[in-house]
Coordinates of C-alpha atoms and ligand atoms in Angstrom, one line a residue:
X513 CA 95.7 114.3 36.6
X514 CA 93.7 117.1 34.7
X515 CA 93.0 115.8 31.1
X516 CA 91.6 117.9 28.5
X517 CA 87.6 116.5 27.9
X518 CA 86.2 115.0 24.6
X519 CA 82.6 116.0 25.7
X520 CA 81.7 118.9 23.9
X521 CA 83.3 118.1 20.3
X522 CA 81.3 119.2 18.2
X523 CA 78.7 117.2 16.1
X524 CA 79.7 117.2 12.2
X525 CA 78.0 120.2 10.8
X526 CA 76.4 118.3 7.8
X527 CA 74.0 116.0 10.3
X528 CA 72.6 119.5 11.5
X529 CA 69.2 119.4 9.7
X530 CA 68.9 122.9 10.7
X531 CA 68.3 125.4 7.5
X532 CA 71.3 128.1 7.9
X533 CA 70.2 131.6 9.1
X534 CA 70.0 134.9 6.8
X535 CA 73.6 136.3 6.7
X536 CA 72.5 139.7 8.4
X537 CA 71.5 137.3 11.7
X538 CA 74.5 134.9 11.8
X539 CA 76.3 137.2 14.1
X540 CA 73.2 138.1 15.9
X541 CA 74.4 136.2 19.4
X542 CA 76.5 137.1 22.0
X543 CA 78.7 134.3 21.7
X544 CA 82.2 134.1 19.7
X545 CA 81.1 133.4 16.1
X546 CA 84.1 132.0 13.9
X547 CA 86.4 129.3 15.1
X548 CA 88.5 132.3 14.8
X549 CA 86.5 134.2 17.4
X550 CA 86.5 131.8 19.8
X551 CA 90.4 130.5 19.6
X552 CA 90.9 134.2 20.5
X553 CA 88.1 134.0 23.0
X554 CA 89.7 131.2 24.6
X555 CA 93.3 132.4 25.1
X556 CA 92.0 135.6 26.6
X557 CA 89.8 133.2 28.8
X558 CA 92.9 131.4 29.9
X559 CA 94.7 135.1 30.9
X560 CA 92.0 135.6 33.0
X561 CA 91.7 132.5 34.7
X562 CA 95.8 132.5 35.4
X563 CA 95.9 135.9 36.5
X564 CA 93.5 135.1 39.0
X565 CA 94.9 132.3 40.3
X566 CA 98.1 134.1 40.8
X567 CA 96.5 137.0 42.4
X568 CA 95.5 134.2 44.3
X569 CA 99.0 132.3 44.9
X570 CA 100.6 135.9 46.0
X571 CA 98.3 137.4 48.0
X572 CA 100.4 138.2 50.6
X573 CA 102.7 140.3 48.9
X574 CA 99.7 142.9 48.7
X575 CA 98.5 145.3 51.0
X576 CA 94.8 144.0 52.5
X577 CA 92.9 147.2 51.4
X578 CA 94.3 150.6 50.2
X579 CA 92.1 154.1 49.8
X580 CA 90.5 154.7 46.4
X581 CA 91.8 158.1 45.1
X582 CA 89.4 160.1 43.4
X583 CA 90.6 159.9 40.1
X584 CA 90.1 156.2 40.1
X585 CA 86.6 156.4 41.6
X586 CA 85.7 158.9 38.4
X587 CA 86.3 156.3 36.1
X588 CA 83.2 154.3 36.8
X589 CA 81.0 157.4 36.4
X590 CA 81.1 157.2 32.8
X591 CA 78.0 157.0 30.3
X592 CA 76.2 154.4 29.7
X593 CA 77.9 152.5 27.1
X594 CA 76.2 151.9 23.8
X595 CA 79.1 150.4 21.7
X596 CA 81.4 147.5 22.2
X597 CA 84.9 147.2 23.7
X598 CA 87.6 145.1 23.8
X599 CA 87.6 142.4 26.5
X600 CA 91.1 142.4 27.0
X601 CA 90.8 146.0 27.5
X602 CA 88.3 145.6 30.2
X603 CA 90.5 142.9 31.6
X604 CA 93.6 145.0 31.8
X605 CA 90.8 147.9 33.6
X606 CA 90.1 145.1 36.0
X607 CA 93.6 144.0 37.0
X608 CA 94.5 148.3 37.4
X609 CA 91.3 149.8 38.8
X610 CA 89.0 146.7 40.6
X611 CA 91.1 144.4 42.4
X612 CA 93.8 146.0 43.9
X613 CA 90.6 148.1 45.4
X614 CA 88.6 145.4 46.9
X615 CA 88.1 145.3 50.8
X616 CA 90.6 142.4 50.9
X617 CA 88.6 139.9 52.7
X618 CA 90.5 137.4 50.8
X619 CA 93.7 138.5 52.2
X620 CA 95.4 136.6 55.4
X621 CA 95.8 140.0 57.2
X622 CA 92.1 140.7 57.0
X623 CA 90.3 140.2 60.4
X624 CA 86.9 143.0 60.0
X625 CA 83.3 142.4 60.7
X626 CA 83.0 138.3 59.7
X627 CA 84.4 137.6 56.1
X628 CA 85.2 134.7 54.9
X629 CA 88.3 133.8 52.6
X630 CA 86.8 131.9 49.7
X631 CA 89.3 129.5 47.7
X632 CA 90.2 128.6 44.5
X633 CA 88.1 125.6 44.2
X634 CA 85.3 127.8 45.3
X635 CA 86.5 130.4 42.1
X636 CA 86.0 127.5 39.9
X637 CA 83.2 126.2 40.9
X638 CA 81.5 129.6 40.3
X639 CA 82.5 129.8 36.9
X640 CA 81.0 126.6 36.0
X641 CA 78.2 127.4 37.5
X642 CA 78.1 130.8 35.8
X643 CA 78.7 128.9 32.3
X644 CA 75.9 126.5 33.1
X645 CA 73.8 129.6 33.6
X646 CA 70.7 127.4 35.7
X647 CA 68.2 129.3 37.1
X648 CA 67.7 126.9 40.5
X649 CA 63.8 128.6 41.3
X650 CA 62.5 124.7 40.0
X651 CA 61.8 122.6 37.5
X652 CA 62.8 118.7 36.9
X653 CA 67.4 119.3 36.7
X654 CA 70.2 117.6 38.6
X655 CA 71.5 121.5 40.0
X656 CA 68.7 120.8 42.3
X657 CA 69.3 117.4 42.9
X658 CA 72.8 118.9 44.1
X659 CA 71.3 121.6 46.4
X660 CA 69.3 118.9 47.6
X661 CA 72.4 117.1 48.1
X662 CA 73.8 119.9 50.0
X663 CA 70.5 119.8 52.0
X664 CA 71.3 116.4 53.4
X665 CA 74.6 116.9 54.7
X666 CA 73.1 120.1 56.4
X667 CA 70.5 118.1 58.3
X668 CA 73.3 115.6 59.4
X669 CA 75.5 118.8 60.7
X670 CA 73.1 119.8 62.6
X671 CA 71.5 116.6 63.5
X672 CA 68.0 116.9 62.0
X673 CA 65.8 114.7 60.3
X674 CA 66.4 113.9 56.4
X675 CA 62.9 115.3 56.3
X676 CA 63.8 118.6 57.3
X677 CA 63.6 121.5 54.2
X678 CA 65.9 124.2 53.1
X679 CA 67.4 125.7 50.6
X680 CA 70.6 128.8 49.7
X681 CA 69.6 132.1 50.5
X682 CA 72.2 135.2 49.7
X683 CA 72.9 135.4 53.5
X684 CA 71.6 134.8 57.2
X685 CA 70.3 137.8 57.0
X686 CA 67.8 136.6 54.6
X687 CA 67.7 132.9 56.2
X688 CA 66.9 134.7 59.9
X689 CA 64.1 136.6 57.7
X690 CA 62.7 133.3 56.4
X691 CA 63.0 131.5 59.8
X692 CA 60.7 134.6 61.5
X693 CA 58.3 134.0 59.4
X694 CA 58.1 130.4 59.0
X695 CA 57.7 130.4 62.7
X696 CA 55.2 133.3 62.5
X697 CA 53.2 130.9 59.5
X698 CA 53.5 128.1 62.0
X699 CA 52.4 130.0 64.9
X700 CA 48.8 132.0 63.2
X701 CA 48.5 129.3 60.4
X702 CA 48.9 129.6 56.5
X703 CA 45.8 131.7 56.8
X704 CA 48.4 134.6 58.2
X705 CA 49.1 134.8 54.1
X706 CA 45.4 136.3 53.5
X707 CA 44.7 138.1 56.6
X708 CA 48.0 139.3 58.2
X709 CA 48.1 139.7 61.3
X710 CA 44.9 140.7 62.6
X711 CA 45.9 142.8 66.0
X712 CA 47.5 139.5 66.8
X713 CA 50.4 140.6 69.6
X714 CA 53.0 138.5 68.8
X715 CA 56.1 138.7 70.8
X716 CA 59.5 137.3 70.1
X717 CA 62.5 137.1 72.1
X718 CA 66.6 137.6 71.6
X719 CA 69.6 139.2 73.4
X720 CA 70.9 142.1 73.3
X721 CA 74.2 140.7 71.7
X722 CA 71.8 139.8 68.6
X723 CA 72.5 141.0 64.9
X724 CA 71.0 143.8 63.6
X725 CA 69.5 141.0 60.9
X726 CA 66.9 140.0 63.7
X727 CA 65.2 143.2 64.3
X728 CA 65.2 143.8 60.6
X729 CA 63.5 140.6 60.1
X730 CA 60.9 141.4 62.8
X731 CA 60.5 144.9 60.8
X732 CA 60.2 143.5 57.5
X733 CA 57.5 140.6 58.9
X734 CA 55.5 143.5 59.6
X735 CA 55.6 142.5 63.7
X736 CA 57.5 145.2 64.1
X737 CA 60.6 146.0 66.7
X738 CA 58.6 146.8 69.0
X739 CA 57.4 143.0 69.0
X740 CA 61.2 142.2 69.9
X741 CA 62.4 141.9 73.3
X742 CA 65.9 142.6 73.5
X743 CA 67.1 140.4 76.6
X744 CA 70.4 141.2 78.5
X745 CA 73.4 139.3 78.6
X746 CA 75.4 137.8 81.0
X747 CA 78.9 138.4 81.7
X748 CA 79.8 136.3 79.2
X749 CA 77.6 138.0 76.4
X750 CA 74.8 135.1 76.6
X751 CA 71.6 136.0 76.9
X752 CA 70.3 135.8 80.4
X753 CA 67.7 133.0 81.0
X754 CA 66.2 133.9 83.9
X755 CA 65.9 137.7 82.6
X756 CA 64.2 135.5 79.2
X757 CA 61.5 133.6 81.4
X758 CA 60.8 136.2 83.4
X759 CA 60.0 138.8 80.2
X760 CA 58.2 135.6 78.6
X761 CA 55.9 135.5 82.0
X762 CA 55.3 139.3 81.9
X763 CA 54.3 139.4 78.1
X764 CA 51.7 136.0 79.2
X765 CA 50.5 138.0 82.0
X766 CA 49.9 141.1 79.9
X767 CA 47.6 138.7 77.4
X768 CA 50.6 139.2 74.4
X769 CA 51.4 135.8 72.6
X770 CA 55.2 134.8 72.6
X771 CA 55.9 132.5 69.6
X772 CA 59.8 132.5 68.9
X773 CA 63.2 132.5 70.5
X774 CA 66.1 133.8 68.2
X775 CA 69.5 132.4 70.0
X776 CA 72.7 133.5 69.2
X777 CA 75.2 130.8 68.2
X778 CA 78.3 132.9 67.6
X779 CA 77.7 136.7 67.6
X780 CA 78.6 139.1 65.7
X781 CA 80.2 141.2 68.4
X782 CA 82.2 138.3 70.5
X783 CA 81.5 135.0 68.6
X784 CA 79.7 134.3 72.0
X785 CA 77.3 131.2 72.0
X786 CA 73.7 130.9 73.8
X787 CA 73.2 128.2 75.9
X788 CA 71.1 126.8 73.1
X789 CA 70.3 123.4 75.2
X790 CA 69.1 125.4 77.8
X791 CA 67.0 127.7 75.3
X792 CA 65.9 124.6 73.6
X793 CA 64.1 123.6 77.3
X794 CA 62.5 127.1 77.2
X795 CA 61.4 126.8 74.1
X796 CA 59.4 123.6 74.5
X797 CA 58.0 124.6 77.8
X798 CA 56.1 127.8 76.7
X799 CA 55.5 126.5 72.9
X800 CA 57.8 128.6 71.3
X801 CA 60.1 128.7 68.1
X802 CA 63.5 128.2 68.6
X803 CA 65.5 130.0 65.7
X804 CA 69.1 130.2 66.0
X805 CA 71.2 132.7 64.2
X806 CA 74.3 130.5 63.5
X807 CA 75.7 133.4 60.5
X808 CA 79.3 132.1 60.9
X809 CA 79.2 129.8 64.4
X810 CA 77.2 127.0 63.7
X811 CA 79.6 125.5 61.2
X812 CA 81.5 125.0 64.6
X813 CA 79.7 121.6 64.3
X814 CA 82.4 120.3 62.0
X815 CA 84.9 120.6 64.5
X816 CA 85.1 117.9 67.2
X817 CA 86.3 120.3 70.0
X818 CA 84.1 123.2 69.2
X819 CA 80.9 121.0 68.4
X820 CA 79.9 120.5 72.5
X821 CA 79.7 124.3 72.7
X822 CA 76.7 124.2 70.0
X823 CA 75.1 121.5 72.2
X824 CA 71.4 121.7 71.9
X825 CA 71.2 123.1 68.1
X826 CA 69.6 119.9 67.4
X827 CA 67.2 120.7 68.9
X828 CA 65.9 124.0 67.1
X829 CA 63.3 124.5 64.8
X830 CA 65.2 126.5 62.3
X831 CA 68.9 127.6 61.7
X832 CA 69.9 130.2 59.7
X833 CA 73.6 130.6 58.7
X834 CA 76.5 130.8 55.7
X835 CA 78.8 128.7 53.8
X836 CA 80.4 131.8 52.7
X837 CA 81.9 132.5 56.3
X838 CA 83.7 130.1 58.0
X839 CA 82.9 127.5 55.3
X840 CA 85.2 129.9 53.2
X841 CA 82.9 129.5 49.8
X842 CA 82.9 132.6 47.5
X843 CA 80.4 135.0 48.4
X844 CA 77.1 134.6 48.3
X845 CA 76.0 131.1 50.4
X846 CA 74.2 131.2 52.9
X847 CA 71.5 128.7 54.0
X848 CA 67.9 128.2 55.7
X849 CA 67.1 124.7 57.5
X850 CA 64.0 123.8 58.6
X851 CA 62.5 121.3 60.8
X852 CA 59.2 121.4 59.9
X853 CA 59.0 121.1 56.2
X854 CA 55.4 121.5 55.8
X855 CA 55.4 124.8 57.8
X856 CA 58.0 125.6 55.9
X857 CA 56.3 124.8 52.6
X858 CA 53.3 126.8 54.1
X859 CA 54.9 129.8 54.0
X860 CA 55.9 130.3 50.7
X861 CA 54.1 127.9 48.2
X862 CA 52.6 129.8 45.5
X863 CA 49.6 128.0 43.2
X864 CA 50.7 130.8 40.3
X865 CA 49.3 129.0 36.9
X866 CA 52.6 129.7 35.4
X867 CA 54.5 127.6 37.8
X868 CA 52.3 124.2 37.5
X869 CA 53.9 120.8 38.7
X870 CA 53.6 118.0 36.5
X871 CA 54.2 114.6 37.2
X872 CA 56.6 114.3 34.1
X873 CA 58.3 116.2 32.0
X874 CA 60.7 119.0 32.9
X875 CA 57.4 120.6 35.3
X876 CA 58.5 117.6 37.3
X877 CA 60.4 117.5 41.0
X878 CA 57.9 119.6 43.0
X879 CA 58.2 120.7 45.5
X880 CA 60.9 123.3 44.0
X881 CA 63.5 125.6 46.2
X882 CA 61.0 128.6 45.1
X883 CA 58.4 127.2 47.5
X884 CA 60.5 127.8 50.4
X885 CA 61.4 131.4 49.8
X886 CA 60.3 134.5 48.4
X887 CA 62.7 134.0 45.2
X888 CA 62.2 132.9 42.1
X889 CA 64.9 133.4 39.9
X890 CA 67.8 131.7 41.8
X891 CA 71.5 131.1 41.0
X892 CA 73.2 127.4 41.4
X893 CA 74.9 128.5 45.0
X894 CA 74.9 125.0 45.7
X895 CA 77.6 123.8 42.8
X896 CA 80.3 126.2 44.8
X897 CA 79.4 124.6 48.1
X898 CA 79.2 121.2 47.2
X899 CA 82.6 121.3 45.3
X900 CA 84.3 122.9 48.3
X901 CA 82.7 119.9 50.8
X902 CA 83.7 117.3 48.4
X903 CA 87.3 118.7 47.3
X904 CA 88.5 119.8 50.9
X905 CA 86.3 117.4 53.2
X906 CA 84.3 118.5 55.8
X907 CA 86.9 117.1 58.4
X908 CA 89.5 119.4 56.8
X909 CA 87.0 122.6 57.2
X910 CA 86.7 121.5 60.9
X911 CA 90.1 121.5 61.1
X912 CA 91.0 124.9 60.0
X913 CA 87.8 126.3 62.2
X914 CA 89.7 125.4 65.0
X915 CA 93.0 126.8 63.9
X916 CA 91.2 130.4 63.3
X917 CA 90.4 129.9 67.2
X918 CA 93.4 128.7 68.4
X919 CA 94.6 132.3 66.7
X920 CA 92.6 133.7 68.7
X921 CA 93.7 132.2 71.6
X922 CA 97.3 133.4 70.6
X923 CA 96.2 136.4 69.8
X924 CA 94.9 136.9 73.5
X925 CA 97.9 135.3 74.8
X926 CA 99.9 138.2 73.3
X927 CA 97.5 140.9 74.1
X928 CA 97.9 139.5 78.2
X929 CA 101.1 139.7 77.3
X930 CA 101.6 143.2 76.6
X931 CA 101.4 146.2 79.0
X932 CA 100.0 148.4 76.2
X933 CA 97.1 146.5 75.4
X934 CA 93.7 145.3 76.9
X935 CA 91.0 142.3 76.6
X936 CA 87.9 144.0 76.5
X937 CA 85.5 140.7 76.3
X938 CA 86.2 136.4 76.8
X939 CA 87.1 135.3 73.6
X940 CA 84.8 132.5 73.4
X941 CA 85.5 131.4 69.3
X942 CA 87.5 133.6 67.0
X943 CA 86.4 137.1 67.9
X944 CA 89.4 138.9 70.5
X945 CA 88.1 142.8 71.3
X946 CA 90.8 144.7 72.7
X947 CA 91.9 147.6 73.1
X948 CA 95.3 150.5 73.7
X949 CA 95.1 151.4 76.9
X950 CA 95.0 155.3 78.1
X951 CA 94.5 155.0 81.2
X952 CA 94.2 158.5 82.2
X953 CA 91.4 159.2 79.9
X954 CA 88.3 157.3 79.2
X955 CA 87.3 159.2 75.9
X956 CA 90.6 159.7 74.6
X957 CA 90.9 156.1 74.7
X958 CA 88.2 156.0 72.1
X959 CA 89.8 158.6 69.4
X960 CA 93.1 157.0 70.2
X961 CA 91.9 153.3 69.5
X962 CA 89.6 154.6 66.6
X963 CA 92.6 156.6 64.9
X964 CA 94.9 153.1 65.4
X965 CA 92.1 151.2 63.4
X966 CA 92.1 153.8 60.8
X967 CA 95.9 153.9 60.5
X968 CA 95.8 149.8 60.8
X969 CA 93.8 149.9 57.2
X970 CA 95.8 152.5 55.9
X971 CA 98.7 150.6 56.3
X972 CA 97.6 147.5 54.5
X973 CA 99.4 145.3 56.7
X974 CA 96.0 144.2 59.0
X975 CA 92.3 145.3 59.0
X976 CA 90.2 144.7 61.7
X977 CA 87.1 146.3 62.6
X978 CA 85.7 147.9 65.8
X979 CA 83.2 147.7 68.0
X980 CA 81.9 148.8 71.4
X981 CA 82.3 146.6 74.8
X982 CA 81.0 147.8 77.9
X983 CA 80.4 151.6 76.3
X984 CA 84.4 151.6 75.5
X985 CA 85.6 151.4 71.7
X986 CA 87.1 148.0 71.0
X987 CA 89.2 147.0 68.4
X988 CA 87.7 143.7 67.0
X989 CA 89.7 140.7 65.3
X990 CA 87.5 138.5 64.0
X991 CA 89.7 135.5 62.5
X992 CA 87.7 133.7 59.9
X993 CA 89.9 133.4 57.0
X994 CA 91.9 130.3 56.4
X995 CA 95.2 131.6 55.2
X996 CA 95.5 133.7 58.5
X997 CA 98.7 132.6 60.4
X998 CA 100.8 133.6 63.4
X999 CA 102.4 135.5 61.5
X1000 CA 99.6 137.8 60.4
X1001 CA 98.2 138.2 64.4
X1002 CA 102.1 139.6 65.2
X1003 CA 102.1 142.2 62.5
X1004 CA 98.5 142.8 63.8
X1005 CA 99.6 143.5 67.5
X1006 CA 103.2 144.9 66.5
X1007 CA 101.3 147.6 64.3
X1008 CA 98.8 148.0 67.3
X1009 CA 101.5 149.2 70.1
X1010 CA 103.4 150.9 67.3
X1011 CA 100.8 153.3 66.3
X1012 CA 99.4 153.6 69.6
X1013 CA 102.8 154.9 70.5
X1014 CA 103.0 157.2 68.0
X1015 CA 99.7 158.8 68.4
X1016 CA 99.7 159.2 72.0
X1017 CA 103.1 160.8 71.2
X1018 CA 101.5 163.3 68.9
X1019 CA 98.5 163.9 70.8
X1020 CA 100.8 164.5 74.1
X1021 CA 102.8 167.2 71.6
X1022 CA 99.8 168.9 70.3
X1023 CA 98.2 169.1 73.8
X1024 CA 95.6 166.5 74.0
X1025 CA 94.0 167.5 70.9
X1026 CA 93.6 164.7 67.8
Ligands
PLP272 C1 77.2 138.0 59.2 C2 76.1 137.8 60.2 C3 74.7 137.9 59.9 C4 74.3 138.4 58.5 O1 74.7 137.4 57.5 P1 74.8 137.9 56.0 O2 75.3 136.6 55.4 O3 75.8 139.0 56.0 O4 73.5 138.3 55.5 C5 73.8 137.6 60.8 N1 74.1 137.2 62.1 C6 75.4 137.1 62.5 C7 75.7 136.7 63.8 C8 76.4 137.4 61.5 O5 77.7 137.3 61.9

């Protein structure tokens, strides 16, 4: 049981040999001053921790997501404020205006793009975190020894060596970032740090199911997208190998230099996994980098049934993916692993004066996280993570990956089982694209499925997001969060036929115009 801690009373004031301040600066910090201050600090501290939790506790009663009105938006266009105001105030502006307008990703009926849930453990963690303010760019302090706990367990996920390196990034978008270039680094040598590229035609390779994260990342390197070859997929939205070998041959042939595969371990589209063993071999028979985009799939791993769909991940060089998806940690976690340490380390190490090593002291510990990416500054990402893996148990996560798929799996069960409604693509994890049919009319399928997602978020009871299979307008369930149930995938399909009804009804009375 919780009990209150005696670690921070405070030291008797007389054995402070500290001389007191001028009056005029006493109140000069930010903090509560008087014991007065901060009993009333405190209780208002408590409000906002309980009304969280309940918001928390009663989620369900809400709608996911409801439009802003424009009165609401207007309040935060106001001046910049100069002067103080009330806390509780703000609170109470919080409660009204902020979260009943968030996009609901913590909500059971939300199922758009891939959110995760996050959880009250996470919540907690966060705030520690935030009250232990560490700045986790270096230096000698146990928040590192922490995210280099979290590192660990990463490399035994994914069954790489303890000497692997990585650190928390915001997102796979900045992990598949670092991963291009590490693999560019690796590929040229550190030297690419002084003299770019140098007309070096490097080529890299992905499918066309791959997140709009990769071709950034080859923008942003400064290889540019035309560097990227976008392979096809096979009918079940893999990438094609033999297409991949072949294009690798051409580029050869033409005297370009292919240095990195970027597979696909759950994308973004169908949750549809490369054959990453396969890649792997393809990988080490042309010398090439195998990255793997694993945003919200590669945490399959934790789940003994899903795992042998990952096989071959091992075997990369670098995987890029987030804790704040499927791992259900509060926004943001996500994380960069690394094979190669020193290429790693290559990459990014910077021998700035002002960020000397020594071998004591609090310039201790190096190498620090800011030597394997381009930030300095970093929050403690890793206290969140950590507390969810140790509260919850990594089995536990498993566990409820696998019932967001077997959701899926129900939810495609009811979708055969309506006439209304179509599959549009395998539901290979926790993705299901579908669609109302119209069968008479190819393009008034698409405003008719585009209004039902529309009126789906409108109505607060389910909000999925869209997509587009096979040049046809999908509607696209992605079931990440862990408080989704059975429950939530019947409103979903109920609301689906019902307002497919009714706007095929109104487009048939208007005359085929919506
Ligand atoms: C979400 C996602 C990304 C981007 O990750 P962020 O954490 O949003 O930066 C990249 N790839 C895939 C497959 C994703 O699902």
């Amino acid at each position: 049981m919780a009990t209150r801690s005696n670690l921070y009373k405070r030291e008797p004031a007389a054995r402070l040999s500290v001389r007191p301040l001028p009056t005029t600066m006493e109140r000069s910090s930010l903090d509560p001053q008087s014991s007065a201050e901060w009993d009333e600090f405190r209780a208002q501290a408590h409000l906002m921790l309980d009304d969280m939790l309940q918001y928390t506790q009663e989620l369900r009663q809400r709608p996911v997501w409801q439009p802003i009105p424009d009165s609401l938006r207007q309040q935060f266009r106001e001046p910049l404020p100069h002067h103080a105001a009330d806390l509780a105030g703000l609170h109470e502006t919080f409660m009204q205006s902020i979260l009943p307008y968030a996009a609901g990703n913590a909500h059971p009926g939300f199922m758009g793009w891939v959110h995760g849930g996050g959880t009250p453990v996470g919540m907690l963690a966060e705030m520690l975190a935030a009250g232990l303010n560490a700045n986790l760019g270096g230096r000698d302090q146990v928040p590192i020894e922490v995210e280099k706990q979290v590192l660990q367990w990463v490399a035994e996920i994914f069954g790489f060596p303890q000497s692997a390196s990585g650190i928390f990034v915001s997102g796979t978008s900045m992990a598949n970032f670092i991963g291009v270039l590490v693999a560019r680094t690796k590929t040229l040598g550190p030297v690419v740090r002084q003299q770019g590229l140098e007309g070096k035609s490097l080529v890299a390779y992905t499918s066309a199911a791959a997140h709009g994260s990769v071709v950034q990342a080859m923008e942003l390197s400064g290889m540019g997208a035309d560097a990227l070859r976008r392979i096809p997929v096979n009918s079940e939205f893999q990438i094609d190998l033999a297409a991949l070998e072949r294009a690798i041959e051409q580029d050869v042939n033409k005297g370009l230099s292919p240095f990195l595969i970027i597979a696909s371990a759950g994308t973004v589209d169908t949750g549809s996994i490369d054959d990453l063993d396969r890649l792997a071999d393809i990988a080490a028979r042309h010398k090439l980098w195998l990255h793997i985009d694993g945003a919200f799939g590669a945490l399959a791993m934790l789940n003994p049934q899903l795992a042998p769909l990952l096989n071959g991940i091992q075997r990369a060089d670098s995987i890029a993916f987030d804790f704040h998806k499927w791992g259900q940690v509060p926004y943001a976690a996500g994380f960069i692993l690394v094979r190669d340490a020193q290429a790693h380390l290559d990459t990014f190490a910077s021998t700035a004066t002002y960020l000397r090593r020594e071998a004591k002291g609090m310039s201790a510990g190096s190498p620090w996280p800011c030597d394997f990416g381009p930030e300095l500054s970093r929050g403690f990402m890793a206290l969140k993570t950590w507390f969810t893996l140790k509260t919850y148990g990594v089995d536990k996560i498993g566990d409820m990956i696998g019932k967001t798929c077997q959701l899926a799996q129900y939810l495609r069960q009811r979708i055969d089982a309506a006439p209304e409604l179509e599959l549009l693509a395998p539901v290979a994890l926790n993705i299901v694209c579908f669609r109302y049919r119209c069968s008479y009319d190819n393009s008034l399928a698409d405003r008719v499925n585009m209004q039902i997602v529309t009126g789906l978020h409108e109505s607060g009871v389910a909000a999925p997001s869209s997509t587009t299979i096979h040049g046809k307008f999908a509607i696209r369930a992605a079931i990440v969060n862990h408080r989704t149930e059975r429950q939530d995938i019947d409103a979903l399909v109920d609301r689906v036929i019902a307002l497919g009804k009714s706007t095929i009804n109104t487009v048939q009375s208007r005359g085929a115009k919506i």
